[in-house]
Short mmCIF file of C-alpha atoms and ligand atoms in Angstrom, two decimals:
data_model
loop_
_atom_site.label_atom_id
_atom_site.label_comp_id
_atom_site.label_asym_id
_atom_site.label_seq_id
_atom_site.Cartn_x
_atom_site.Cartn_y
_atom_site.Cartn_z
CA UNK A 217 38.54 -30.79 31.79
CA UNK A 218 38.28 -28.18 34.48
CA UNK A 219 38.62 -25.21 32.38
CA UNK A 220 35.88 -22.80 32.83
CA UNK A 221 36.05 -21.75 29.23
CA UNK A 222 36.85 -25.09 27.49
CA UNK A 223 33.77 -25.80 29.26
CA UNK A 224 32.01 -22.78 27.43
CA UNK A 225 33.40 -23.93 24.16
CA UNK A 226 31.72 -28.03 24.66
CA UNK A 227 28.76 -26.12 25.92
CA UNK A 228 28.70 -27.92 29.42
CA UNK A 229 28.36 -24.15 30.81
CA UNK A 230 25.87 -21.57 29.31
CA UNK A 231 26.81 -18.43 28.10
CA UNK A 232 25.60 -15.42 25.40
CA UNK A 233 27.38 -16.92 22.56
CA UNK A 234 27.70 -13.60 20.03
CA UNK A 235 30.05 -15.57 17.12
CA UNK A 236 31.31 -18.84 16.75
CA UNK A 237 33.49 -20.30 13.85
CA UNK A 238 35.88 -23.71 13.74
CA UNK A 239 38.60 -22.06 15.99
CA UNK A 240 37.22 -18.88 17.93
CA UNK A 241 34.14 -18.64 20.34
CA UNK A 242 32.76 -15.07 21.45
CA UNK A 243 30.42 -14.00 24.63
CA UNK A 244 29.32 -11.81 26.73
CA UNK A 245 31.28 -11.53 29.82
CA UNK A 246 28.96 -13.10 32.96
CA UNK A 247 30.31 -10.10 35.15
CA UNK A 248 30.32 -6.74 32.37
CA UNK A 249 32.64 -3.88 33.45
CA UNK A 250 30.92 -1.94 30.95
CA UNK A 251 27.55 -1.88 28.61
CA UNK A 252 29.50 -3.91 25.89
CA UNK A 253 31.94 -6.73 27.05
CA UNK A 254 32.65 -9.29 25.35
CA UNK A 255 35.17 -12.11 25.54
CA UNK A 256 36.66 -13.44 22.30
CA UNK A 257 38.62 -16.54 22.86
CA UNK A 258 40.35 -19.19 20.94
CA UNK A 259 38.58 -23.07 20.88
CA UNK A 260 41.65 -24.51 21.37
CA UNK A 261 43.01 -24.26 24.99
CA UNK A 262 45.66 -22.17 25.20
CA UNK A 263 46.83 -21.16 28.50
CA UNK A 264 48.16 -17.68 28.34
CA UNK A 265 49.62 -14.87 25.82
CA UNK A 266 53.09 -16.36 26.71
CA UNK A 267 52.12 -19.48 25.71
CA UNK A 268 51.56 -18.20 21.67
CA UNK A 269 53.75 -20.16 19.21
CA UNK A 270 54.42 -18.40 15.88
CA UNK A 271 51.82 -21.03 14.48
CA UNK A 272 49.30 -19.17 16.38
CA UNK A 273 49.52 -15.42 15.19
CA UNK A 274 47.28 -15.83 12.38
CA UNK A 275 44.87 -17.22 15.06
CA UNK A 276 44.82 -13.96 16.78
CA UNK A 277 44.75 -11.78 13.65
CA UNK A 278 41.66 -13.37 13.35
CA UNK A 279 40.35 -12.51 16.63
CA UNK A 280 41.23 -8.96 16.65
CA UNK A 281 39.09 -8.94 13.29
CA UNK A 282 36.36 -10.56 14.94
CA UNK A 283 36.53 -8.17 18.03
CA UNK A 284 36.48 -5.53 15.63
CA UNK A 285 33.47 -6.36 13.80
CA UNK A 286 31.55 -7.56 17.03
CA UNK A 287 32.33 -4.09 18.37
CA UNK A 288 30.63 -2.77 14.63
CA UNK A 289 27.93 -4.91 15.13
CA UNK A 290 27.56 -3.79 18.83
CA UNK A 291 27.29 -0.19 17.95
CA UNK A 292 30.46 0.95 19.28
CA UNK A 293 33.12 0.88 16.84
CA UNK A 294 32.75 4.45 15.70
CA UNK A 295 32.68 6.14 19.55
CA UNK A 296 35.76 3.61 20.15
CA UNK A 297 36.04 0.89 22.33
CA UNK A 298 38.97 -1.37 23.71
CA UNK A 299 40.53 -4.65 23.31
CA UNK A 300 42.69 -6.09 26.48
CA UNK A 301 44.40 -9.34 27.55
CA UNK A 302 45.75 -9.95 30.79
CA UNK A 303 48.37 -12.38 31.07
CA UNK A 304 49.42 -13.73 34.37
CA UNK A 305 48.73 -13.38 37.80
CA UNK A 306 50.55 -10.09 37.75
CA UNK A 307 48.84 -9.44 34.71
CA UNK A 308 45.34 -9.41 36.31
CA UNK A 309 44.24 -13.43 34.40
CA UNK A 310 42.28 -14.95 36.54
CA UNK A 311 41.26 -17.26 33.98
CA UNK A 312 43.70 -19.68 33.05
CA UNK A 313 42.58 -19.86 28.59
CA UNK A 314 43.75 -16.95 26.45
CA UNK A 315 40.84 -14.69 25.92
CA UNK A 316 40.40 -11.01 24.70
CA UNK A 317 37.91 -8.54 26.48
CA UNK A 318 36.38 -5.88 24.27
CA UNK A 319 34.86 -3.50 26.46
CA UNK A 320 33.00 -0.53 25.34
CA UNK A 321 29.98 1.67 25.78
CA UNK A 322 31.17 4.19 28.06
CA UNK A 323 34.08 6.32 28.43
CA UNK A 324 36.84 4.03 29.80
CA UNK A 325 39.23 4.86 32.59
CA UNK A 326 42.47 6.95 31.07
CA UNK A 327 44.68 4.64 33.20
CA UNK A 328 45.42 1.24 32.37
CA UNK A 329 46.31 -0.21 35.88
P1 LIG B 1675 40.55 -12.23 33.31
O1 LIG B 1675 40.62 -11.53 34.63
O2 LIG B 1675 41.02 -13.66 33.40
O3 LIG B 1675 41.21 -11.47 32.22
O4 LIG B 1675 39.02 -12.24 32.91
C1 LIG B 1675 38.18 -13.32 33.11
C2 LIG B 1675 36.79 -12.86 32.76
O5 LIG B 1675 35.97 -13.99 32.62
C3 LIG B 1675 36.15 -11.96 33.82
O6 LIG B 1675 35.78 -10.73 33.24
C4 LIG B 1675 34.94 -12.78 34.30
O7 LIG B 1675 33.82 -11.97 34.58
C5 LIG B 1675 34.69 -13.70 33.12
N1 LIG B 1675 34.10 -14.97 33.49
C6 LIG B 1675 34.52 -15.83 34.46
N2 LIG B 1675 33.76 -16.93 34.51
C7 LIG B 1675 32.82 -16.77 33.52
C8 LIG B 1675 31.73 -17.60 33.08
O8 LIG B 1675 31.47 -18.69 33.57
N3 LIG B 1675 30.98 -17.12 32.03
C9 LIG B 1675 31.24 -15.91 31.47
N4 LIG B 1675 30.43 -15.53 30.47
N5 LIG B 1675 32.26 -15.12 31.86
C10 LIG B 1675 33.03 -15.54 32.87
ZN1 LIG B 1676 40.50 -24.00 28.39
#
């Protein structure tokens, strides 16, 4: 198991754990690009967005809910935040297990890349 966040998720590496249920694990991001970032990612591994089966959409419906109410809980759902996953190399992943950043806390960049 050399997966830096499956290794999160059996707790063999430390990390700000903000949520945790049966199938989704949330924490703060070890290098923040802004006040609030958080990564909200499924327990199961799953490589990459393109890797999503139709069995797995209600798994992220759930994890946009919990991004939104982490970013309640945060303070920053009512000045506005944002949710992003990279997908691929081209994509900007550098971390090979589907995650979600929600980044907020400041006024984000106008341009996505
Ligand atoms: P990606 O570029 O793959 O979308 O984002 C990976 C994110 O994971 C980066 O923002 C990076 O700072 C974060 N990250 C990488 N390794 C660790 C770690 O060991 N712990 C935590 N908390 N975050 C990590
Ligand atoms: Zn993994």
């Amino acid at each position: 198991m050399d997966c830096i966040f499956c290794q999160i998720v059996a707790s063999k590496i430390p990390s700000e754990i903000v949520y945790q249920d049966d199938e989704v694990i949330a924490f703060r991001d070890i290098n923040p690009q802004a006040p609030i970032h958080l990564l909200i990612i499924p327990k199961r591994h799953i490589p990459s967005l393109t890797h999503l089966t139709e069995e797995d959409l209600p798994l992220m419906g759930r994890m946009v809910n919990i991004a939104n109410r982490l970013a309640r809980r945060e303070g920053i759902a009512e000045a506005g935040y944002r949710l992003v996953i990279n997908c691929g190399e081209q994509g900007g992943q550098l971390v090979p297990h589907l995650h979600m950043h929600l980044i907020g806390g400041r006024r984000l960049a106008d341009e996505l890349g």
